[in-house]
mmCIF file of C-alpha atoms and ligand atoms in Angstrom:
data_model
loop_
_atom_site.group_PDB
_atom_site.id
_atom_site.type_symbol
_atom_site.label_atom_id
_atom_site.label_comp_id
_atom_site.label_asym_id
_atom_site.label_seq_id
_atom_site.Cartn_x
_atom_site.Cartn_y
_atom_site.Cartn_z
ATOM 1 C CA UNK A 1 289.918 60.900 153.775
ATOM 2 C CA UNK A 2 287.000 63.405 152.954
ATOM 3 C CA UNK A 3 286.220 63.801 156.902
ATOM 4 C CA UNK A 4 289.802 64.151 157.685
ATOM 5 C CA UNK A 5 289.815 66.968 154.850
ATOM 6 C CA UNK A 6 286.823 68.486 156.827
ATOM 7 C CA UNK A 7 288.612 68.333 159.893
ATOM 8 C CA UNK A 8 291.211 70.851 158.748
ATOM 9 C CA UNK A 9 288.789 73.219 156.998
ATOM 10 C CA UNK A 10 287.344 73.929 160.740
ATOM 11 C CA UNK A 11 290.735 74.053 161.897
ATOM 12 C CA UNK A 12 291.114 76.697 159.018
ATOM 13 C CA UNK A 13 288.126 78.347 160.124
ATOM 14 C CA UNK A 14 288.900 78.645 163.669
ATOM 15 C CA UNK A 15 292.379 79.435 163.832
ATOM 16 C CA UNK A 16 293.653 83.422 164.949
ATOM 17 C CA UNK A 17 296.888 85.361 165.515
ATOM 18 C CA UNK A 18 298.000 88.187 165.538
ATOM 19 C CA UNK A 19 301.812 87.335 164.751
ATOM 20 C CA UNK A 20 302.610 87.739 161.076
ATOM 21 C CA UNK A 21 305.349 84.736 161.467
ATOM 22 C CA UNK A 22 302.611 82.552 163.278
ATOM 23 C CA UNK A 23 300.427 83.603 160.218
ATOM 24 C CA UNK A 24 302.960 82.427 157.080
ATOM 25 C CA UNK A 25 303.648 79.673 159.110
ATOM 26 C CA UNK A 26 300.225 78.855 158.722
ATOM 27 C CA UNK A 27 300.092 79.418 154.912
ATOM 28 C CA UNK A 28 303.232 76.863 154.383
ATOM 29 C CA UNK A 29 301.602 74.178 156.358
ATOM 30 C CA UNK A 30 298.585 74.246 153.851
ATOM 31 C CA UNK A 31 300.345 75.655 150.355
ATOM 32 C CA UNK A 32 303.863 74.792 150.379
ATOM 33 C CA UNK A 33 304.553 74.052 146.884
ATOM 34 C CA UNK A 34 306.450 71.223 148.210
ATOM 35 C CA UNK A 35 304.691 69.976 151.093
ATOM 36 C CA UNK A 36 301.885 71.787 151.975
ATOM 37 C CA UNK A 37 298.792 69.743 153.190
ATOM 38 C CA UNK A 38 296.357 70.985 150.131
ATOM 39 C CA UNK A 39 299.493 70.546 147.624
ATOM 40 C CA UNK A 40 300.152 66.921 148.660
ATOM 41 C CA UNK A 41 296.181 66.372 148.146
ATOM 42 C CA UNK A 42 296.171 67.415 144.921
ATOM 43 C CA UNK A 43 298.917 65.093 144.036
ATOM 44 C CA UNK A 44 296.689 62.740 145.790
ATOM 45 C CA UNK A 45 294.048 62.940 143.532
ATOM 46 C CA UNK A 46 294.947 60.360 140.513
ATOM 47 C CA UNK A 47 294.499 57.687 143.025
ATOM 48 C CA UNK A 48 291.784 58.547 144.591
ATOM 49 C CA UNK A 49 288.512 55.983 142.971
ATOM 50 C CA UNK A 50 286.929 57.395 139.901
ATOM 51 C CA UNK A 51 283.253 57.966 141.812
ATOM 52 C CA UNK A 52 284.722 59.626 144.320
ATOM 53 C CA UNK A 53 286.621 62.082 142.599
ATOM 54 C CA UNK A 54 284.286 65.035 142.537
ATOM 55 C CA UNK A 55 283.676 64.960 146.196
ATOM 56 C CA UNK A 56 287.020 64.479 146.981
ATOM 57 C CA UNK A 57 287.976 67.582 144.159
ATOM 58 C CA UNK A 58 285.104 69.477 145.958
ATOM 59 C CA UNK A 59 286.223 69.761 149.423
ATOM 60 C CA UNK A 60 290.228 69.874 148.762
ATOM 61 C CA UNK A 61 289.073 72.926 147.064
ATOM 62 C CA UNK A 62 286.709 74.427 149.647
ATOM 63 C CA UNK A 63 290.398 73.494 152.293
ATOM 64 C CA UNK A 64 292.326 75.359 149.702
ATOM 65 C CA UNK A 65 289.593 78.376 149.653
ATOM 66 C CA UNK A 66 289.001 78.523 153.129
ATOM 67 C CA UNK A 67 293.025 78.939 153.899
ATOM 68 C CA UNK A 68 293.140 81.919 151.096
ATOM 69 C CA UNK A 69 290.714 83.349 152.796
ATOM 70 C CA UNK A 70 291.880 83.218 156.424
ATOM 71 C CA UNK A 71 294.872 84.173 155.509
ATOM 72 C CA UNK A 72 293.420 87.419 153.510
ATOM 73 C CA UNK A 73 291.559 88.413 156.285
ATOM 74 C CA UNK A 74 294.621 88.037 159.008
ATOM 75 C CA UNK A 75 297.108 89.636 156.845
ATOM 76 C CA UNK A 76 294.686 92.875 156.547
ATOM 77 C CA UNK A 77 293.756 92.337 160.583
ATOM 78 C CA UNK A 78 297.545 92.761 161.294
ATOM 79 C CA UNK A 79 298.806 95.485 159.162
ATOM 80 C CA UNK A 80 295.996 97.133 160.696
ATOM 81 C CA UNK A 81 297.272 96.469 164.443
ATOM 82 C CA UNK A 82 300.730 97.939 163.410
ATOM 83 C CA UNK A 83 298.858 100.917 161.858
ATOM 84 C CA UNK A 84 297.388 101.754 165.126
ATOM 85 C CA UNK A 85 300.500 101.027 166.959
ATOM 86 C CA UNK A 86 302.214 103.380 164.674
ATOM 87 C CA UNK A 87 300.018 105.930 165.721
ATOM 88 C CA UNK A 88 300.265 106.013 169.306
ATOM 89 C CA UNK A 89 302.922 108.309 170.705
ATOM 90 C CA UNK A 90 303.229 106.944 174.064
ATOM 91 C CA UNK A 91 305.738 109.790 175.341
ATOM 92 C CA UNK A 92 302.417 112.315 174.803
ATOM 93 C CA UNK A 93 301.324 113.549 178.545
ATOM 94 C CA UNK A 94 297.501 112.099 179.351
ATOM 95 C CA UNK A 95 294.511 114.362 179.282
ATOM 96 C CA UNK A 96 293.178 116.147 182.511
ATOM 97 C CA UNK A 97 290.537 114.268 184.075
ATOM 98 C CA UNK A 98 287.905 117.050 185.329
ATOM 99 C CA UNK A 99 287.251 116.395 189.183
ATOM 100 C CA UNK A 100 283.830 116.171 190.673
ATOM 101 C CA UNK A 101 283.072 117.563 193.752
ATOM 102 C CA UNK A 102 280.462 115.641 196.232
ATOM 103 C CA UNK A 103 277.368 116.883 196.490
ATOM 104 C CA UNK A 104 275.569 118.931 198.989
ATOM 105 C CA UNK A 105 273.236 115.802 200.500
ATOM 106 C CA UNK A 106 276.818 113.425 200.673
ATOM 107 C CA UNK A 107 278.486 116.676 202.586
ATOM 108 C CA UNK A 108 275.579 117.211 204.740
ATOM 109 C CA UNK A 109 274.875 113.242 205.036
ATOM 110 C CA UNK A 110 278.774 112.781 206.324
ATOM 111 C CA UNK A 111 278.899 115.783 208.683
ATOM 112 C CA UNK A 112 275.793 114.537 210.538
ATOM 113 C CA UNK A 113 276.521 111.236 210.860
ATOM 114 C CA UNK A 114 280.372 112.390 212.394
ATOM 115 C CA UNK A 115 278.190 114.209 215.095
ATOM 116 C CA UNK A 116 276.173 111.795 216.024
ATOM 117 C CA UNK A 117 279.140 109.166 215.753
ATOM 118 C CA UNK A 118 280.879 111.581 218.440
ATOM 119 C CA UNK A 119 278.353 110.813 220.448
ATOM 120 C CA UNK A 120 278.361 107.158 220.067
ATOM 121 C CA UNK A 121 276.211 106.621 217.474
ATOM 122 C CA UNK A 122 276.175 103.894 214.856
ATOM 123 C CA UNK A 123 275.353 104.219 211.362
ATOM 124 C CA UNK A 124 273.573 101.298 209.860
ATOM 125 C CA UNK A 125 271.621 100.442 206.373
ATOM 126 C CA UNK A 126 268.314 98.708 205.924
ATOM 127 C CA UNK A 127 266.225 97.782 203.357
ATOM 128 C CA UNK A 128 264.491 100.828 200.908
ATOM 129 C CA UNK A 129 261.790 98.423 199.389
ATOM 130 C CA UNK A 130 260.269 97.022 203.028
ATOM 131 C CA UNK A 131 256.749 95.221 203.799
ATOM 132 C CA UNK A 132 254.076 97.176 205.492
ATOM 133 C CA UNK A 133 254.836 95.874 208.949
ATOM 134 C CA UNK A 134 258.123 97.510 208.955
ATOM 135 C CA UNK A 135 257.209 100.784 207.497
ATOM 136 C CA UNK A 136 253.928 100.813 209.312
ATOM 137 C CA UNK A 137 252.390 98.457 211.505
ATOM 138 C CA UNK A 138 255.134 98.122 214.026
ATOM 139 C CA UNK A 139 255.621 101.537 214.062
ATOM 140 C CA UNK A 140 252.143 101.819 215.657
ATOM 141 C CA UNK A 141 250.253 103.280 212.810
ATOM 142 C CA UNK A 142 246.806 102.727 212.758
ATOM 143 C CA UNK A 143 244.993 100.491 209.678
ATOM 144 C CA UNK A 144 243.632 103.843 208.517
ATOM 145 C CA UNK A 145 246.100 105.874 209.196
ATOM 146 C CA UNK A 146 246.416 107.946 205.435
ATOM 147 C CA UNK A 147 250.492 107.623 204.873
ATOM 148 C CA UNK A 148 249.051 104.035 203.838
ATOM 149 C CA UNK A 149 247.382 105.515 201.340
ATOM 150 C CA UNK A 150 247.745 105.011 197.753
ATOM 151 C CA UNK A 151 248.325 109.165 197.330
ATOM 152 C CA UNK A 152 250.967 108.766 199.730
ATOM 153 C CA UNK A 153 252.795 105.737 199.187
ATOM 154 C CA UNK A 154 254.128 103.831 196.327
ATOM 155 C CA UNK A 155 253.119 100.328 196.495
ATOM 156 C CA UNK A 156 255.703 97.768 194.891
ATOM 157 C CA UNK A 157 253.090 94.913 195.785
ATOM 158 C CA UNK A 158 249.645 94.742 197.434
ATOM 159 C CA UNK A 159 247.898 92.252 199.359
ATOM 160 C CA UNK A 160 250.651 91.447 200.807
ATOM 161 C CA UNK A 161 252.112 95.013 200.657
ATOM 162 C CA UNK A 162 255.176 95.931 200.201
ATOM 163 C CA UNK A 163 256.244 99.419 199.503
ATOM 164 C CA UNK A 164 259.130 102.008 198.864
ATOM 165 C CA UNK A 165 259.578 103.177 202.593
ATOM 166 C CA UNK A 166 257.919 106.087 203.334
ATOM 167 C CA UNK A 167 260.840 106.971 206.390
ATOM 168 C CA UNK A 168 264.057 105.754 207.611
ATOM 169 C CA UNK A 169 261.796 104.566 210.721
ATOM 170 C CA UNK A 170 261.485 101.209 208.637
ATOM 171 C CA UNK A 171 265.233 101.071 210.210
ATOM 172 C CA UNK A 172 263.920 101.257 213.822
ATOM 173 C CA UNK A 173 261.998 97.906 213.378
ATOM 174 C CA UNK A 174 264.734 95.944 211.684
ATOM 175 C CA UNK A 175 267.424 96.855 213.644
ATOM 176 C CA UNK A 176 265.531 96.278 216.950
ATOM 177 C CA UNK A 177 264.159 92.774 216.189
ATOM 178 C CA UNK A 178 267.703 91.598 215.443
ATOM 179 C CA UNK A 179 269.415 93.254 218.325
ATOM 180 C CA UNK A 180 268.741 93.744 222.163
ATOM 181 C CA UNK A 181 269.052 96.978 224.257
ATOM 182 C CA UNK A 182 271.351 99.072 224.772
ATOM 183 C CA UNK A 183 272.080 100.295 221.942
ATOM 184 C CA UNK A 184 272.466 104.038 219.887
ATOM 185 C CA UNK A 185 271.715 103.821 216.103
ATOM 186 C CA UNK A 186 271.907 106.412 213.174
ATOM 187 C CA UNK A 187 270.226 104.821 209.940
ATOM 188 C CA UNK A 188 270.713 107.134 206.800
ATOM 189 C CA UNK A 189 269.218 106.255 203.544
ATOM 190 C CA UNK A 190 266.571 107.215 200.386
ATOM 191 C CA UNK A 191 262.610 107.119 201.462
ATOM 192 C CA UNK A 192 260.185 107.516 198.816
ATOM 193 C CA UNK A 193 256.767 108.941 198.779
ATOM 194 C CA UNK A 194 254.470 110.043 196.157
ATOM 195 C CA UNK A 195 254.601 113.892 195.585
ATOM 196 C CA UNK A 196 254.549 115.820 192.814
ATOM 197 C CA UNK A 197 258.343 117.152 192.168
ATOM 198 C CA UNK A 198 258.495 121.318 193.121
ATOM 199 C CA UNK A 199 261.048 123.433 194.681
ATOM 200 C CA UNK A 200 260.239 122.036 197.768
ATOM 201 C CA UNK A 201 259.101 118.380 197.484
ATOM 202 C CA UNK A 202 260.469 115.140 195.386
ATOM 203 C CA UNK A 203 259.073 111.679 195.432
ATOM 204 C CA UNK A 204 262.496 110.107 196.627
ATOM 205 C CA UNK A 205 264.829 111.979 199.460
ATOM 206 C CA UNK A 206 267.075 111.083 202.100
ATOM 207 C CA UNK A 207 266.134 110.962 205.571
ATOM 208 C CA UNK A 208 268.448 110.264 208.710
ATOM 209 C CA UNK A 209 266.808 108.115 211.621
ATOM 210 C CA UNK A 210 268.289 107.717 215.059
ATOM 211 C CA UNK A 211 267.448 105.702 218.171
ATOM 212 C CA UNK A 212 268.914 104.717 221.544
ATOM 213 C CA UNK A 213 267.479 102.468 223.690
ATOM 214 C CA UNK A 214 268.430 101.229 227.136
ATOM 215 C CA UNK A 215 266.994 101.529 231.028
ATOM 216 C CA UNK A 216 266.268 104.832 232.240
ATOM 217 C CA UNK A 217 266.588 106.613 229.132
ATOM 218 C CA UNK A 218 264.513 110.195 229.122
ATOM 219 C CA UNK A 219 263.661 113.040 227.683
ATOM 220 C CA UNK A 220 266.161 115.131 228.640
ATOM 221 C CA UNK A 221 268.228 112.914 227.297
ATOM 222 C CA UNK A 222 267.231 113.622 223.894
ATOM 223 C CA UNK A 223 266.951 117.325 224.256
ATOM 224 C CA UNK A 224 270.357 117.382 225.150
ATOM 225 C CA UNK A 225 271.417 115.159 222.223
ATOM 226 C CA UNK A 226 269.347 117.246 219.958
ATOM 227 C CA UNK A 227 270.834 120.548 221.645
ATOM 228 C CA UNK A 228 274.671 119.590 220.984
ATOM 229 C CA UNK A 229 274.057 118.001 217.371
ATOM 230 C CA UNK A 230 272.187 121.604 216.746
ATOM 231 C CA UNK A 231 275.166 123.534 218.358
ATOM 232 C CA UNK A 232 277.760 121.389 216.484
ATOM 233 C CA UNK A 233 275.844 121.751 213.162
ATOM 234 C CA UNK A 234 274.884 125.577 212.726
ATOM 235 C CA UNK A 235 277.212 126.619 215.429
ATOM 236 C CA UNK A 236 277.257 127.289 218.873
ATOM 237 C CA UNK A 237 275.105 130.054 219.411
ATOM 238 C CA UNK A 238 272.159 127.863 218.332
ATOM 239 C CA UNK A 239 269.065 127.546 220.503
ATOM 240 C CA UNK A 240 266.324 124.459 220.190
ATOM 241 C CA UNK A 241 263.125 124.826 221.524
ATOM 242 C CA UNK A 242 260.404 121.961 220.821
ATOM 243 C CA UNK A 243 256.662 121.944 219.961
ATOM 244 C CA UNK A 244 254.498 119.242 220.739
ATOM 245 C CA UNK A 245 253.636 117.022 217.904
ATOM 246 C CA UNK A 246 252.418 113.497 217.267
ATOM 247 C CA UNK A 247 253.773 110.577 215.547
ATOM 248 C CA UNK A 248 252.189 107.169 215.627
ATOM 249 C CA UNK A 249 255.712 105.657 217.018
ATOM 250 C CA UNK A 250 256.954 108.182 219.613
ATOM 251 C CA UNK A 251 254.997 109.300 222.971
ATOM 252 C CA UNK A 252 255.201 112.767 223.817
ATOM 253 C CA UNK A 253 256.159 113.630 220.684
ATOM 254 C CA UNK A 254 257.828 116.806 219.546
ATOM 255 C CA UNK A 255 259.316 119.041 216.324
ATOM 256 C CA UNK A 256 262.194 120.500 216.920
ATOM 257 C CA UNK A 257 263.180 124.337 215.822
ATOM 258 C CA UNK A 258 266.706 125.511 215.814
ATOM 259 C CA UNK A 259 267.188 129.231 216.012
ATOM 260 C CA UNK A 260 267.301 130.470 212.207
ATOM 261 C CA UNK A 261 271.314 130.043 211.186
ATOM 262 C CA UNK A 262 270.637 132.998 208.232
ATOM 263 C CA UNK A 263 269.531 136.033 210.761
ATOM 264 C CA UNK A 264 270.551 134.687 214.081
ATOM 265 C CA UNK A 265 267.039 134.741 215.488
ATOM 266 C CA UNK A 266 266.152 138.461 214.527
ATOM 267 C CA UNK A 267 263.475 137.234 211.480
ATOM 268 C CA UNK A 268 263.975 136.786 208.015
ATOM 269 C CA UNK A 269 262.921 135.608 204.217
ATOM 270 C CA UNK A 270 264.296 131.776 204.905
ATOM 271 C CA UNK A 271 262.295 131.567 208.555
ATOM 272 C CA UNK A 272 259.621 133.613 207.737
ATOM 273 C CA UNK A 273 260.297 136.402 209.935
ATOM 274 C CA UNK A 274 259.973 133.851 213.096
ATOM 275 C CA UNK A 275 263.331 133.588 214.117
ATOM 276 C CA UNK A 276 262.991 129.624 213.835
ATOM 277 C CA UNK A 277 263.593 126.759 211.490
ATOM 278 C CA UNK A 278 262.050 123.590 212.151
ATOM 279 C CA UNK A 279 264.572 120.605 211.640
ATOM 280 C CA UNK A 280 263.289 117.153 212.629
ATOM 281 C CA UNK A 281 260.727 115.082 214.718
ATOM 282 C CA UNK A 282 261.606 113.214 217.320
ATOM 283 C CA UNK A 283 260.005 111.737 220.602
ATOM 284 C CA UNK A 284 260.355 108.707 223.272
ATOM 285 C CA UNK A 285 259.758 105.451 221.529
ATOM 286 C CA UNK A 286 256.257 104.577 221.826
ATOM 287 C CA UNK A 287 256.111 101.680 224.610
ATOM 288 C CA UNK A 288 253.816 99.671 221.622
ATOM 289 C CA UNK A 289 257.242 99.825 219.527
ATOM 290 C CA UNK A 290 259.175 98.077 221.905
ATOM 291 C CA UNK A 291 256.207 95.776 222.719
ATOM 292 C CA UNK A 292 256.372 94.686 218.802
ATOM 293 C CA UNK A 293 260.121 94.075 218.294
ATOM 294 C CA UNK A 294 260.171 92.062 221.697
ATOM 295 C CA UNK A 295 261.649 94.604 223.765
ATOM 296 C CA UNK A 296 260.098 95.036 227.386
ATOM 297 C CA UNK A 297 258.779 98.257 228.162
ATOM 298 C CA UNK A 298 258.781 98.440 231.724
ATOM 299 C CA UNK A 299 262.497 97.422 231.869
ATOM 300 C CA UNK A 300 263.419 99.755 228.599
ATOM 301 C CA UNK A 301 263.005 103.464 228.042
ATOM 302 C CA UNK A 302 264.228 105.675 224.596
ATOM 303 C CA UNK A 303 264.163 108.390 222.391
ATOM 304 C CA UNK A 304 264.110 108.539 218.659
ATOM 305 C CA UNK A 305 264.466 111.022 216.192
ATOM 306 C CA UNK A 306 264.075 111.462 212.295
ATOM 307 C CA UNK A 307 265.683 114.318 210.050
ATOM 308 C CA UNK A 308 264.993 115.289 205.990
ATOM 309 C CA UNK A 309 268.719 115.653 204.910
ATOM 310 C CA UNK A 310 267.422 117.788 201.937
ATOM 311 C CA UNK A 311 266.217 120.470 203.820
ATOM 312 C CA UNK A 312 268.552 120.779 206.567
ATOM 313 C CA UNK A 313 270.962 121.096 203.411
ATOM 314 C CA UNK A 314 268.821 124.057 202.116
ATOM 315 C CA UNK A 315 268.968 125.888 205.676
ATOM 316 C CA UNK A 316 272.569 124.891 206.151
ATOM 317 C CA UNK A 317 273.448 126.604 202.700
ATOM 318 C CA UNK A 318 270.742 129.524 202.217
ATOM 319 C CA UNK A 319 268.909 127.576 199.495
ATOM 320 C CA UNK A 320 265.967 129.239 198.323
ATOM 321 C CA UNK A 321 263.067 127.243 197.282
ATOM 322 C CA UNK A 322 262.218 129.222 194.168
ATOM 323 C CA UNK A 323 259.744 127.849 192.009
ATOM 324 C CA UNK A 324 260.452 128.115 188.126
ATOM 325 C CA UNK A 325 256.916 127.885 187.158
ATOM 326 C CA UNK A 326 256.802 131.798 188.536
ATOM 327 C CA UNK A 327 259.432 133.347 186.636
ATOM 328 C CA UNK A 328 259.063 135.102 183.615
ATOM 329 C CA UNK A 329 261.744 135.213 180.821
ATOM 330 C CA UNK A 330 262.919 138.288 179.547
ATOM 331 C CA UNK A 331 261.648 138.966 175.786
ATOM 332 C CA UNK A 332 263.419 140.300 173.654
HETATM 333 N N1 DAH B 1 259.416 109.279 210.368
HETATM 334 C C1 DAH B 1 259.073 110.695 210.537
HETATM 335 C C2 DAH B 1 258.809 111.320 209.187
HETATM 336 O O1 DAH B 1 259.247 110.796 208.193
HETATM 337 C C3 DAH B 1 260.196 111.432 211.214
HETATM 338 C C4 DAH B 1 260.374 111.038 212.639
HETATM 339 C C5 DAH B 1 259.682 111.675 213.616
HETATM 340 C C6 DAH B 1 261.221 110.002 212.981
HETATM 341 C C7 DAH B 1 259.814 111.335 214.952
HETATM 342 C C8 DAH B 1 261.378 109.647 214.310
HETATM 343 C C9 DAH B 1 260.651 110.314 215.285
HETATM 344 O O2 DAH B 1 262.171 108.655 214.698
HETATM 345 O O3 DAH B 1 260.823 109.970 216.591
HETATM 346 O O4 DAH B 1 258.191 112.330 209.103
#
């Protein structure tokens, strides 16, 4: 008798609604004056042994509490609902939503990829947190080579390493072990390195890597590439001329200029009175590359080339590159 007794109290306990019918339902079933579950227990209670009375009178009590309670509580919960229901006018017209527009980097980021994609181009995403094979070994760079440097890099792990990529060449790697040539690739994505935040440097930006491989590729093929994306981007008039450079993964290397898309050429503040704004490194794809992803040289020729979204962004739009830390405020 006293466990059944129990058993309702955690029914008690556990039962919700939110229907005020459902809820004086649930009152009768337990204190009906006539046959409510706690009213026929007290009746109960003459015949119930004389050493077992107290318990008994104990928990019919703590049954008869417990539904009070509940009840209290759910009655208050309700009127409450309707309260708030009350309340809301559902005829009034919503409030405006302020719209965001993208931002520079996505703009840039989707205009360059379309180029390229004109041109037959995939895009593809790989991995920002990469082991130092990807971001360096297979990409030719020497052991002591000092982008593996602690001031350079930021190390997730070491021994073995694993770091935030330093480039979007990571890419090159993982793409090329999974897939053979030909094939024209545009990897976009966040590399990291570790630079103190100015006007002109962050720890994290976005990069956009390309590559083509197949037989016979040259490098006029990537000057040409590199000459229509230019043309297509700041506009037709656009010359590119490329300086020899050097990158561990590319041989004969090269930075590419574009003719300056603020003064046309004739020298001003943004190129520094040159005429020319350097946009990107590119080169032929070291023959050691290939070697590492199992790709054979001597069959398969390409060209690569990497780009800093930010600052293409800041030539694109006239950003200047002020630095804070120079300007005064006015006083007063
Ligand atoms: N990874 C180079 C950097 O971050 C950019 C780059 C240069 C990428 C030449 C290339 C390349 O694919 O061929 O500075």
């Amino acid at each position: 008798m006293v466990d059944q007794i129990k058993t309702y109290i955690e029914q008690v306990r556990a039962f919700s609604t939110e229907k005020p019918d459902e809820l004086e339902a649930f009152k009768n079933k337990y204190l009906s004056k006539k046959s409510g579950v706690v009213t026929n227990l007290f009746a109960e209670f003459k015949n119930v042994p004389t050493e077992s009375k107290k318990e008994f009178g104990q928990v019919v009590n703590d049954l008869k509490n417990s539904v009070e309670q509940k009840y209290a509580e759910l009655k208050e919960f309700i009127e409450n609902l309707n309260d708030v229901k009350v309340e809301l006018d559902l005829t009034l017209p919503g409030e405006d939503m302020p719209l965001g527009n993208r931002h520079p980097i996505s703009v840039v980021r989707r205009q360059i990829l379309d180029i390229f994609e004109s041109l037959g181009f995939v895009a593809i995403e790989t991995p920002e947190i990469d082991d130092d094979w990807h971001n360096f070994t297979a990409l030719n760079f020497p052991p002591e080579h000092p982008a593996r440097d602690m001031q350079d890099t930021f190390f997730v792990e070491k021994n073995p390493d694993i770091v935030l990529r330093t480039h979007t060449s990571n890419g090159q790697i993982r793409f090329m072990e999974k897939h053979k040539p030909p094939f024209k690739v545009t990897i976009p994505g966040r590399t990291y390195r570790n630079e103190d935040i100015s006007a002109r440097s962050h720890f994290m930006f976005h990069q956009i890597e390309g590559i083509f491989v197949d037989e016979n590729v040259s490098f006029i093929d990537l000057k040409q590439t590199l000459l229509y994306f230019a043309k297509e981007f700041f506009g037709h008039q656009t010359k590119v001329r490329f300086r020899p450079s050097y990158f561990p993964f590319t041989e004969p290397s090269a930075e590419v200029d574009v003719t300056c898309s603020i003064c046309g050429g004739n020298g001003c503040n943004v190129c520094k009175h040159t005429g020319w704004l350097e946009i990107l490194g590119a080169g032929m794809v070291d023959p050691n590359v290939l070697e590492n992803v199992g790709i054979d040289s001597k069959i398969y020729s390409g060209y690569a080339f990497g780009l800093g979204i930010e600052r293409i962004t800041m030539l694109k739009y006239g950003v200047k590159a002020v630095s804070y830390t120079h300007l005064t405020l006015p006083t007063k």
